[in-house]
XYZ file of C-alpha atoms in Angstrom:
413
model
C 62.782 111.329 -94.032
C 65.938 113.140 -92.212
C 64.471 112.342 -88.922
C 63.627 108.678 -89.322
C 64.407 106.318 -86.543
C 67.725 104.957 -86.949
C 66.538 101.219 -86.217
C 63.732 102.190 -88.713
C 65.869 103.146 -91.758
C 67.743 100.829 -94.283
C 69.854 103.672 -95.278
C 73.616 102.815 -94.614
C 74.614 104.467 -90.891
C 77.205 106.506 -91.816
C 74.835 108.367 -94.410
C 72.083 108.753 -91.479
C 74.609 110.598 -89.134
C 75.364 112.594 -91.777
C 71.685 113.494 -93.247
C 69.590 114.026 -90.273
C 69.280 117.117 -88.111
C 68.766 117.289 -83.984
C 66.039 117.841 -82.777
C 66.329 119.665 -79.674
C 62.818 120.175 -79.001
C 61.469 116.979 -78.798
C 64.951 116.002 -76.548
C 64.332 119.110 -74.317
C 60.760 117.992 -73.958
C 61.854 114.493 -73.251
C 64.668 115.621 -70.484
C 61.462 117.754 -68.898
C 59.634 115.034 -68.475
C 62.311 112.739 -67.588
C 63.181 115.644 -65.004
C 59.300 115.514 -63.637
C 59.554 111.538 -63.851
C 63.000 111.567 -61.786
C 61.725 114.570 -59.271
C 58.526 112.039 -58.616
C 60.921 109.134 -57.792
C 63.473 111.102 -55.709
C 60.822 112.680 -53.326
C 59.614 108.793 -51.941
C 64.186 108.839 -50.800
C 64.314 112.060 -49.584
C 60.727 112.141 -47.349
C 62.913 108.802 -45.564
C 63.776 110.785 -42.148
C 60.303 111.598 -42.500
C 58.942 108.475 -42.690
C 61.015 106.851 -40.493
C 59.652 108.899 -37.701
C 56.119 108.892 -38.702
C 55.634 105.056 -39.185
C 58.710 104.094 -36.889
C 60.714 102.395 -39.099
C 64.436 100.851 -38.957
C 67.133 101.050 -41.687
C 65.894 97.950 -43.133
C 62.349 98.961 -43.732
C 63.723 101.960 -45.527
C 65.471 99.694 -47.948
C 62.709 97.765 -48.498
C 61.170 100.510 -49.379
C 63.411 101.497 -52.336
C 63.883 97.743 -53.105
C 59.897 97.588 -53.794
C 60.266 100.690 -56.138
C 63.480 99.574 -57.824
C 61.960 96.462 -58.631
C 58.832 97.035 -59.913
C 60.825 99.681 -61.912
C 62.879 97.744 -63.198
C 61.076 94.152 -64.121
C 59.154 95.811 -66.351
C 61.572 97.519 -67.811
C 63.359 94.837 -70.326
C 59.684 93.555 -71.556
C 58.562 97.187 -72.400
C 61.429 97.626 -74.525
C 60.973 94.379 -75.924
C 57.831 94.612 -77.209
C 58.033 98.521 -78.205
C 60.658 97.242 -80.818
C 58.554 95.467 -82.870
C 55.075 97.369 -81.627
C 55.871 101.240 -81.122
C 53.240 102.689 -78.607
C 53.716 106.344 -78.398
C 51.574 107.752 -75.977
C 53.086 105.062 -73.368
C 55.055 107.871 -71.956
C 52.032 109.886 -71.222
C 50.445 106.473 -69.934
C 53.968 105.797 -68.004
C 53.478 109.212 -66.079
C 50.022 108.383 -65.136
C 51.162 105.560 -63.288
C 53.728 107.642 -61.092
C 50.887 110.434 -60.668
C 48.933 107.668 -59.191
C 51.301 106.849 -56.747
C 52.260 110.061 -55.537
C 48.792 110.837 -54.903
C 48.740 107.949 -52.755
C 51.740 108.508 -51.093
C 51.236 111.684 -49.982
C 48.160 110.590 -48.137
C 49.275 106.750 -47.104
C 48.247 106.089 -43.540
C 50.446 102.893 -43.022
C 53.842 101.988 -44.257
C 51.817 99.005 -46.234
C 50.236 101.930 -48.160
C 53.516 104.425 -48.571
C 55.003 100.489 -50.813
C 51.782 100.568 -52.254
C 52.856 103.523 -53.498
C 56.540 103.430 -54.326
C 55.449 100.197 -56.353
C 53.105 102.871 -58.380
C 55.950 105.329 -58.818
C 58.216 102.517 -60.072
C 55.817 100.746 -62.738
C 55.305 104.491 -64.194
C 59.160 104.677 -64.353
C 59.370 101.421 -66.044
C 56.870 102.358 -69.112
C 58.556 105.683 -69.150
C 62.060 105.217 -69.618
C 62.613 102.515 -72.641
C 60.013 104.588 -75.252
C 61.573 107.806 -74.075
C 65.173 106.375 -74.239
C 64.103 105.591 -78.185
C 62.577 109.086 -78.670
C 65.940 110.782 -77.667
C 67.910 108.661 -80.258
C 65.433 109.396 -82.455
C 65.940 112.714 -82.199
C 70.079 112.894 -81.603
C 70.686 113.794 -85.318
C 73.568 110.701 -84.907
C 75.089 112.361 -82.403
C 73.992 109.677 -79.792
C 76.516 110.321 -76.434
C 74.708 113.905 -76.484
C 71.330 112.770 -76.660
C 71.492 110.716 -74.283
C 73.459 112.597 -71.973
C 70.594 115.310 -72.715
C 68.131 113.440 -71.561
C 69.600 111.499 -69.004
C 70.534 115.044 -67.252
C 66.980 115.748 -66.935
C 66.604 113.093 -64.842
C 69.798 113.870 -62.601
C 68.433 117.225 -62.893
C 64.731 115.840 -60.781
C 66.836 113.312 -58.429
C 68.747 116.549 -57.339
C 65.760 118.942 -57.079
C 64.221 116.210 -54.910
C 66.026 116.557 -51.694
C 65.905 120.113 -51.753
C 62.312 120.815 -52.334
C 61.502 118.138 -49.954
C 63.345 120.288 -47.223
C 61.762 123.788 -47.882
C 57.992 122.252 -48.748
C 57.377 118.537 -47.353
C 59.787 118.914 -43.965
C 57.852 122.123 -42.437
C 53.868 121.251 -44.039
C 53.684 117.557 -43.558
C 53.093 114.541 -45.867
C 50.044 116.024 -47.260
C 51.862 118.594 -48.897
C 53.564 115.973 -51.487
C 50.128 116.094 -53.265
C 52.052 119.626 -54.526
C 53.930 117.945 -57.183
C 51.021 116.496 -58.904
C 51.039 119.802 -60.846
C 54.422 119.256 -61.735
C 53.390 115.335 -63.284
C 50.656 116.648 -64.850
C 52.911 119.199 -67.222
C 54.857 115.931 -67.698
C 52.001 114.678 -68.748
C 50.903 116.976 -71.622
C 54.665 117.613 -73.010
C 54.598 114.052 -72.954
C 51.457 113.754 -74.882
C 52.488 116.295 -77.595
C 56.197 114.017 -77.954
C 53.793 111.364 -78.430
C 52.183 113.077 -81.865
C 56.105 113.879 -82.929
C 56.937 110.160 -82.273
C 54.004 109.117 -84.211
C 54.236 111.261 -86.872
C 58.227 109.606 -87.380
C 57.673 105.736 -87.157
C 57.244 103.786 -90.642
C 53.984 102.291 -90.833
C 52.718 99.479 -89.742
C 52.786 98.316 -85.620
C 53.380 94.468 -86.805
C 56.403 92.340 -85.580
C 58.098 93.639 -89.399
C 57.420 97.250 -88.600
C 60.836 97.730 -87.479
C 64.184 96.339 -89.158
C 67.054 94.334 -86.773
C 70.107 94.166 -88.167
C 72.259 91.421 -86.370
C 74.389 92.228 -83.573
C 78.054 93.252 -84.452
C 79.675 90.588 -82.475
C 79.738 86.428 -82.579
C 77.239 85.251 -79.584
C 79.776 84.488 -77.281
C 81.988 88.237 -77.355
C 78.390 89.423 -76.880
C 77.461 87.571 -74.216
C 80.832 88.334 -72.625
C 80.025 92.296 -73.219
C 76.776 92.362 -71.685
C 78.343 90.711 -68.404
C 81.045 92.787 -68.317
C 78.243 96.107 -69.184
C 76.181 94.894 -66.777
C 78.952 94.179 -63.876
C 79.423 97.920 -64.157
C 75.917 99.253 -63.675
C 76.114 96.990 -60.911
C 78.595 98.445 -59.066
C 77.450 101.883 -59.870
C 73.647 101.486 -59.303
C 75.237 99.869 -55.826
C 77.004 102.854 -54.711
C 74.501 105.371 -55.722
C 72.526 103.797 -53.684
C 74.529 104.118 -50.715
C 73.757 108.074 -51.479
C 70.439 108.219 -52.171
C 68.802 106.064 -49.898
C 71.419 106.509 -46.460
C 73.581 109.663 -47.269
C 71.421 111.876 -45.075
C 71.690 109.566 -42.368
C 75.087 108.874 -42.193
C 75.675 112.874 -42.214
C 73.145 112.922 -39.179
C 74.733 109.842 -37.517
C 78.431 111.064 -38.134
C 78.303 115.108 -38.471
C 75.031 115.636 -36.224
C 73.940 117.931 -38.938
C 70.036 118.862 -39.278
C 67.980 116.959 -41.198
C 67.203 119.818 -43.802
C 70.950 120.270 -44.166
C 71.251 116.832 -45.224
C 68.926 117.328 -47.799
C 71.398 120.433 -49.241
C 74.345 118.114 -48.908
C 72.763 115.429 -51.022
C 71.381 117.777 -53.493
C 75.141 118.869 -53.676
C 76.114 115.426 -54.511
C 73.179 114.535 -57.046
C 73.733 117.810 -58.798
C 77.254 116.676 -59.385
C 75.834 113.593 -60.852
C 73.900 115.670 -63.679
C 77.270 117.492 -64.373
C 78.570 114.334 -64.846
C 75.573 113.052 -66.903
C 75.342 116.053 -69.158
C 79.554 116.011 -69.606
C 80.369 111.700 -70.250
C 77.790 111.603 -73.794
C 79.892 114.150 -75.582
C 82.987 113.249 -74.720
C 82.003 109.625 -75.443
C 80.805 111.050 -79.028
C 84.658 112.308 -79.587
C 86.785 110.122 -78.082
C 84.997 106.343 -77.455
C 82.564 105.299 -74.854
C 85.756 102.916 -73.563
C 87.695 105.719 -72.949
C 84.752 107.399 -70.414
C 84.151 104.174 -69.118
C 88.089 103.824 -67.885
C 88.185 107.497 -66.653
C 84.868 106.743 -64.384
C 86.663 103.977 -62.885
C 90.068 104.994 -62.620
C 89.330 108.612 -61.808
C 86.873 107.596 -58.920
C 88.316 104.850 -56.646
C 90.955 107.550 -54.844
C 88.201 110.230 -53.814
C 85.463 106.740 -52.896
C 88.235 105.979 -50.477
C 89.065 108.892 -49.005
C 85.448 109.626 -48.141
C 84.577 107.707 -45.364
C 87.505 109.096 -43.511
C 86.819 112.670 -43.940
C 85.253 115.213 -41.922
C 82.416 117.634 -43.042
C 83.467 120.155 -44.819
C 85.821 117.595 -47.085
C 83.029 114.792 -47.512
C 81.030 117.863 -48.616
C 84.087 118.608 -51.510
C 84.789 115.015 -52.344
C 80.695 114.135 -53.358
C 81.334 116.611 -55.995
C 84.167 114.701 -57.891
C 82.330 111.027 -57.063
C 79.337 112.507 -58.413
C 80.759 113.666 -61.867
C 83.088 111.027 -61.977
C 80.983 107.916 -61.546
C 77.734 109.298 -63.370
C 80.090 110.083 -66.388
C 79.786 106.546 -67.488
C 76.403 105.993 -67.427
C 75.923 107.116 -71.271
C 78.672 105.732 -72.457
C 77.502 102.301 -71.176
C 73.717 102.500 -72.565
C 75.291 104.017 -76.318
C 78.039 101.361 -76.381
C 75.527 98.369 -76.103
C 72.844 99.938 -78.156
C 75.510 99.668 -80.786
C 76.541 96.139 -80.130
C 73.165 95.272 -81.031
C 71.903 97.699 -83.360
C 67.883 98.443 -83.673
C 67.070 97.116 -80.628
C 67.190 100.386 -78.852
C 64.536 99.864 -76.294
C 65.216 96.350 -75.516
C 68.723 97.809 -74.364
C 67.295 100.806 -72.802
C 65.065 98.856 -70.855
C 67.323 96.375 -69.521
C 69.847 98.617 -68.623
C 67.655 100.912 -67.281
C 66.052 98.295 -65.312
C 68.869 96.625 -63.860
C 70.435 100.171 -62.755
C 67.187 100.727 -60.901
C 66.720 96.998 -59.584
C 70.527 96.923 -58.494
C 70.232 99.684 -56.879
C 67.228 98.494 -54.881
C 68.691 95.453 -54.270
C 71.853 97.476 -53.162
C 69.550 99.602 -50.819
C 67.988 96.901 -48.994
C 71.576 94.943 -48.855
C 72.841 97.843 -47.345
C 69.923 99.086 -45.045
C 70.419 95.702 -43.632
C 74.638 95.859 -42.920
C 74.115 99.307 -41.554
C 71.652 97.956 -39.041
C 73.914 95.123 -38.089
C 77.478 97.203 -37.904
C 76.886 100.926 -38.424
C 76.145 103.481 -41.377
C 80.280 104.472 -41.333
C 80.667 100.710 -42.038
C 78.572 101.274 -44.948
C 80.341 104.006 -46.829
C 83.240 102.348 -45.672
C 82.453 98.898 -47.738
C 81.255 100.943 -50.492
C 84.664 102.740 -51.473
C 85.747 99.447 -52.607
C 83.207 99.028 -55.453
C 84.788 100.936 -58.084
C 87.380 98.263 -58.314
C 84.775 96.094 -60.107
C 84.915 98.434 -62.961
C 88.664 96.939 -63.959
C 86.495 94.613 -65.428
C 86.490 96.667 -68.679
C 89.397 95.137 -69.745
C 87.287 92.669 -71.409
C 85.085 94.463 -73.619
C 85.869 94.237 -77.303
C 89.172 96.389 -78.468
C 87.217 97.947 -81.721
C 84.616 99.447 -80.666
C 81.039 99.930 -82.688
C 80.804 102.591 -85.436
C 80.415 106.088 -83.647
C 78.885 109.036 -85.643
C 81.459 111.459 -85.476
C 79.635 114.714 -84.116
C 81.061 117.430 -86.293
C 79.959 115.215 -89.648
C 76.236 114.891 -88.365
């Protein structure tokens, strides 16, 4: 069948890029949901001024909050993808979203800060089902043209990270913590597209849900280059997932701290910033499709580190120009990094997705609590001021292979 899963197929790669047609549904329906899934997530960072004067809490508290989150979000993440490999499960997306309707629930009527981790632990194990099933759905559906796909569906979720702070401001700020209960409705038509993807994904996967129901081919590289590549993949989330952190968990704050803005004009300035981060998301897959996930991976380095160090030493209305740039810059990558190790170890799409995934969102936990803690002991300029230094890490690209994996080219697909 033209839409077979590529990891399901024994057809020759070059032919399946060729023979098999996008569909954009099922990826528009997957970057809703991952939209919904992201917008559930983003709400627990931006309600932090919130909760730090409802429950009294200091900058560390606030980064164990997103550490409990991130890590429950991403633990799971790598053993999901695992087992849907061999097993496919696809209604675990619907199930996934359950999990994170569960926790808003909860957190929008939490009466102690035990409860409001209670719940960010919730919102992070329905994050964790979610995204290694849904990352396999979108290459499923990419037609071979796998930098777009992804970049599709990532961008829904940049889309709900940015919506976050935003909505927060003009519903949560002025009505309370109640009013979070709001965006159940939104989880809930997550919840049925979800359900209806499930049927399409069904419908495509060969039969069988035995450890032979899907085919993996052996990895492209000798077990030492690969080793060496995941390092080297993984240095780079790190330092990525680290300074995105800096913005989503402490970006409002250090406006506040440095700029004595309002609160709900923080919120604008970080939706600003995360909306520049879905440009970004939505821009690095197809330019990774035409010209080599290497190639966005050196521009998101290189092109970054001057506006990450000019930052900390600018004033408002130039820290407000420079996010933009950071943004698009650094979240270019992101694709480019999932798509080039999917392909260094072909069929094992959500074992990938999952461990990528999860160590993005369980760096950048760790990250937030790392840095909650440093801005408590020096300041939050400090912070940003540490943080400039990251991209650096990302020379570190120098040591992935020269030849990179096959790449459907997208005008042949």
């Amino acid at each position: 069948m033209a839409e077979t899963a590529i990891e399901t197929s024994m057809v020759p790669r070059r032919v399946r890029a060729a023979t098999r047609g996008l569909a954009l549904g099922v990826l528009l329906s997957v970057s809703f949901s991952h939209l919904v899934n992201d917008l559930t997530q983003s709400l627990i960072s931006a309600i932090y001024p919130m909760l730090k004067s409802s429950f009294d809490l200091d900058f560390g508290q606030i980064g164990l909050i997103t550490l409990t989150f991130q890590l429950t979000a991403s633990l799971l993440q790598p053993f999901v993808g695992l087992y849907t490999d061999r097993r496919p499960m696809p209604y675990s997306l619907a199930t996934g979203m359950g999990f994170s309707l569960a926790g808003l629930l909860l957190l929008s009527v939490a009466p102690s800060f035990a409860m409001v981790l209670v719940a960010a632990a919730l919102i992070g194990c329905g994050s964790s089902v979610f995204h290694p099933e849904s990352s396999r759905v979108a290459r499923m559906a990419s037609g071979g043209r796998h930098g777009l796909a992804q970049s599709l569906f990532q961008v829904g979720g940049n889309t709900g990270q940015a919506l976050g702070p935003p909505l927060a401001a003009l519903i949560v700020l002025p009505r309370g913590q109640a009013s979070i209960a709001w965006f159940a409705l939104a989880t809930l038509a997550g919840i049925a597209v979800l359900y209806r993807v499930g049927h399409w994904y069904k419908s495509r996967r060969p039969p069988g849900t035995g450890p032979g129901a899907f085919s993996l081919p052996a990895p492209l590289l000798s077990s030492r280059k690969l080793v060496l590549s995941a390092l080297v993949l993984t240095t780079l989330m790190f330092s990525k997932a680290f300074y995105t952190a800096s913005f989503t968990s402490y970006y409002t704050f250090y406006l506040i701290d440095k700029f004595h803005v309002s609160v709900r004009e923080s919120q604008l300035y970080l939706f600003l910033f995360l909306g520049a981060v879905a440009a970004g998301t939505l821009i690095g897959g197809p330019i990774g499709d035409r010209w080599g996930r290497k190639f966005v991976i050196w521009f998101s380095i290189l092109g970054v580190f001057p506006f990450t160090l000019i930052l900390p030493h600018a004033n408002l209305f130039w820290t407000a120009v420079l996010t933009v740039p950071i943004g698009m810059i650094m979240a270019s990558a992101f694709a480019a990094i999932l798509i080039y190790a999917q392909e260094l170890v072909p069929g094992r799409v959500g074992t990938v997705a999952g461990v990528f995934f999860g160590f993005a969102f369980g760096l950048g936990g760790l990250g937030a609590a790392l840095l909650g803690r440093l801005a408590d002991d020096t300041s939050i300029n400090f912070v940003y001021e540490t943080c400039s230094y990251l991209p650096l890490i990302g020379l570190l690209t120098v040591f992935l292979p020269h030849s990179e994996p096959y790449r459907p080219n997208p005008r042949s697909a």
